Structure formats: C-alpha cells, structure tokens
C-alpha cells in the first residue's frame, strides 16, 4: 500500500508540474513546451535510474516515487503522440517529422545526460575520478 501512495504522490507532483509548465505561452506550430517537458523528464528519469544504481541506499519506495510517480506524471508521451498526429493530419509533415524525430533524439540524450550528471555528482562527493 505504501508503494501505491508513493507512486500517487509522485504522480500528483509530476502532473501538476507538467500542467504549470504547459501554461507557458509559446507561439508557432511546434509544440515546444511538450518537447521541453519530455526532455526534462528524460533527464530526470536518467538521473533517478543512475542514482538508484550507484547509491544502493535509495529505497524502493523513493525510486517508485521519483521514477514511476514524478517522471510518469510529468512526461507527456500521450500528448506528444496526439500533437504529432495532429500536425501530420493538418499536412504539416515536416514539422511533424521534426517534432517526432527530435523528441525521440532529445529524450535519449536527456536520459544519458541525467545519468552522467549523477555520475559526476557521485565522483565529486566521493573524490573519485571514476564516474
């Protein structure tokens, strides 16, 4: 039951964060805020994954709260999919393709960046050159 509460609380935080960022006005056809939210979520989930790997003291509930709850509530893959399809249906093929391919690429880079950030922090805290 505690695990469910951890996911739910994290999901609330992630969803509210996504909603608030989605209120930022952006002009143009490109769904920039969803793009940014997905990248930020990718960085966060990469960092959480790496932290859970390198710091075994992180509890399973903390990982559930952050990875499944916060990141799951924050990232917007369903919105990304709808926005991509809408762009394609409106005949904006280049924008749709750029958005879809760019989102996947940027989010993969984001996950790698999050993992590298945690490795850097770990190295700085332990004084180890090995990250």
C-alpha positions as MATLAB code, in Angstrom:
seq = 'XXXXXXXXXXXXXXXXXXXXXXXXXXXXXXXXXXXXXXXXXXXXXXXXXXXXXXXXXXXXXXXXXXXXXXXXXXXXXXXXXXXXXXXXXXXXXXXXXXXXXXXXXXXXXXXXXXXXXXXXXXXXXXXXXXX';
ca = [
       0.000    0.000    0.000;
       2.894    2.389    0.741;
       4.256    1.810   -2.764;
       0.904    2.841   -4.255;
       0.881    6.011   -2.152;
       4.443    6.840   -3.226;
       3.527    6.499   -6.901;
       0.342    8.521   -6.397;
       2.075   11.366   -4.560;
       4.830   11.466   -7.160;
       2.278   11.394   -9.958;
       0.456   14.347   -8.416;
       3.671   16.376   -8.273;
       4.684   15.430  -11.817;
       1.239   16.112  -13.269;
       0.902   19.490  -11.581;
       4.400   20.423  -12.736;
       3.538   19.440  -16.301;
       0.294   21.406  -16.162;
       2.004   24.547  -14.867;
       4.751   24.390  -17.490;
       2.104   23.791  -20.145;
       0.605   27.178  -19.276;
       3.707   28.963  -20.563;
       2.615   30.667  -23.797;
       4.569   29.661  -26.892;
       3.819   30.812  -30.421;
       4.080   28.707  -33.551;
       3.053   25.255  -34.688;
       5.851   23.370  -32.925;
       4.656   22.049  -29.513;
       7.713   23.460  -27.729;
       6.554   23.094  -24.129;
       5.711   19.398  -24.555;
       9.107   18.970  -26.209;
      10.852   20.681  -23.262;
       8.798   18.763  -20.687;
       9.687   15.441  -22.321;
      13.382   16.362  -22.372;
      13.339   17.452  -18.719;
      11.523   14.232  -17.787;
      14.101   12.217  -19.695;
      16.954   13.922  -17.811;
      15.169   13.327  -14.507;
      14.427    9.642  -15.134;
      18.030    9.098  -16.266;
      19.290   10.731  -13.092;
      16.905    8.713  -10.890;
      17.896    5.467  -12.595;
      21.592    6.201  -12.174;
      21.187    7.352   -8.564;
      19.301    4.165   -7.700;
      22.075    2.157   -9.347;
      25.078    3.867   -7.756;
      23.535    4.668   -4.372;
      22.077    1.377   -3.180;
      20.729    3.100   -0.050;
      17.941    4.652   -2.119;
      14.755    2.887   -1.054;
      12.466    1.117   -3.481;
       9.682    3.498   -2.463;
      11.857    6.532   -3.246;
      12.571    5.099   -6.691;
       8.855    4.433   -7.245;
       8.005    7.963   -6.096;
      10.544    9.577   -8.432;
      10.638    7.274  -11.460;
       7.098    5.943  -11.771;
       5.308    8.767   -9.944;
       7.026   12.071  -10.681;
       8.500   11.156  -14.069;
       5.422    9.207  -15.153;
       3.139   12.073  -14.198;
       5.425   14.730  -15.653;
       6.322   13.382  -19.068;
       3.781   13.681  -21.768;
       4.192   10.910  -24.290;
       0.464   10.671  -24.905;
       0.316   14.431  -25.582;
       3.405   14.083  -27.783;
       1.696   11.358  -29.815;
      -1.522   13.346  -30.220;
       0.353   16.516  -31.194;
       2.444   14.631  -33.756;
      -0.614   13.017  -35.314;
      -2.439   16.361  -35.368;
       0.471   18.009  -37.169;
       0.536   15.191  -39.731;
      -3.245   15.292  -40.221;
      -3.020   19.057  -40.850;
      -0.492   18.412  -43.600;
       2.430   19.824  -41.605;
       4.602   16.843  -42.454;
       7.993   18.487  -41.995;
       7.040   19.950  -38.601;
       5.508   16.640  -37.507;
       8.564   14.661  -38.571;
      10.935   17.152  -36.950;
       8.925   17.065  -33.741;
       8.678   13.255  -33.596;
      12.299   12.541  -34.500;
      13.627   15.468  -32.486;
      11.669   14.407  -29.402;
      12.993   10.859  -29.502;
      16.579   12.001  -30.065;
      16.499   14.764  -27.455;
      14.917   12.486  -24.842;
      17.523    9.766  -25.403;
      20.210   12.423  -24.939;
      18.314   13.619  -21.846;
      18.373   10.196  -20.216;
      22.108    9.881  -20.918;
      22.670   13.405  -19.567;
      20.774   12.625  -16.362;
      22.863    9.522  -15.801;
      26.104   11.415  -16.461;
      25.075   14.194  -14.074;
      24.585   11.702  -11.254;
      27.908   10.043  -12.043;
      29.593   13.459  -11.879;
      27.960   14.287   -8.557;
      28.926   10.891   -7.190;
      32.528   11.363   -8.307;
      32.626   14.836   -6.735;
      31.215   13.553   -3.442;
      33.499   10.557   -3.221;
      36.569   12.276   -4.630;
      36.841    9.514   -7.199;
      37.880   10.147  -10.791;
      35.898    7.058  -11.733;
      32.364    8.144  -12.621;
];
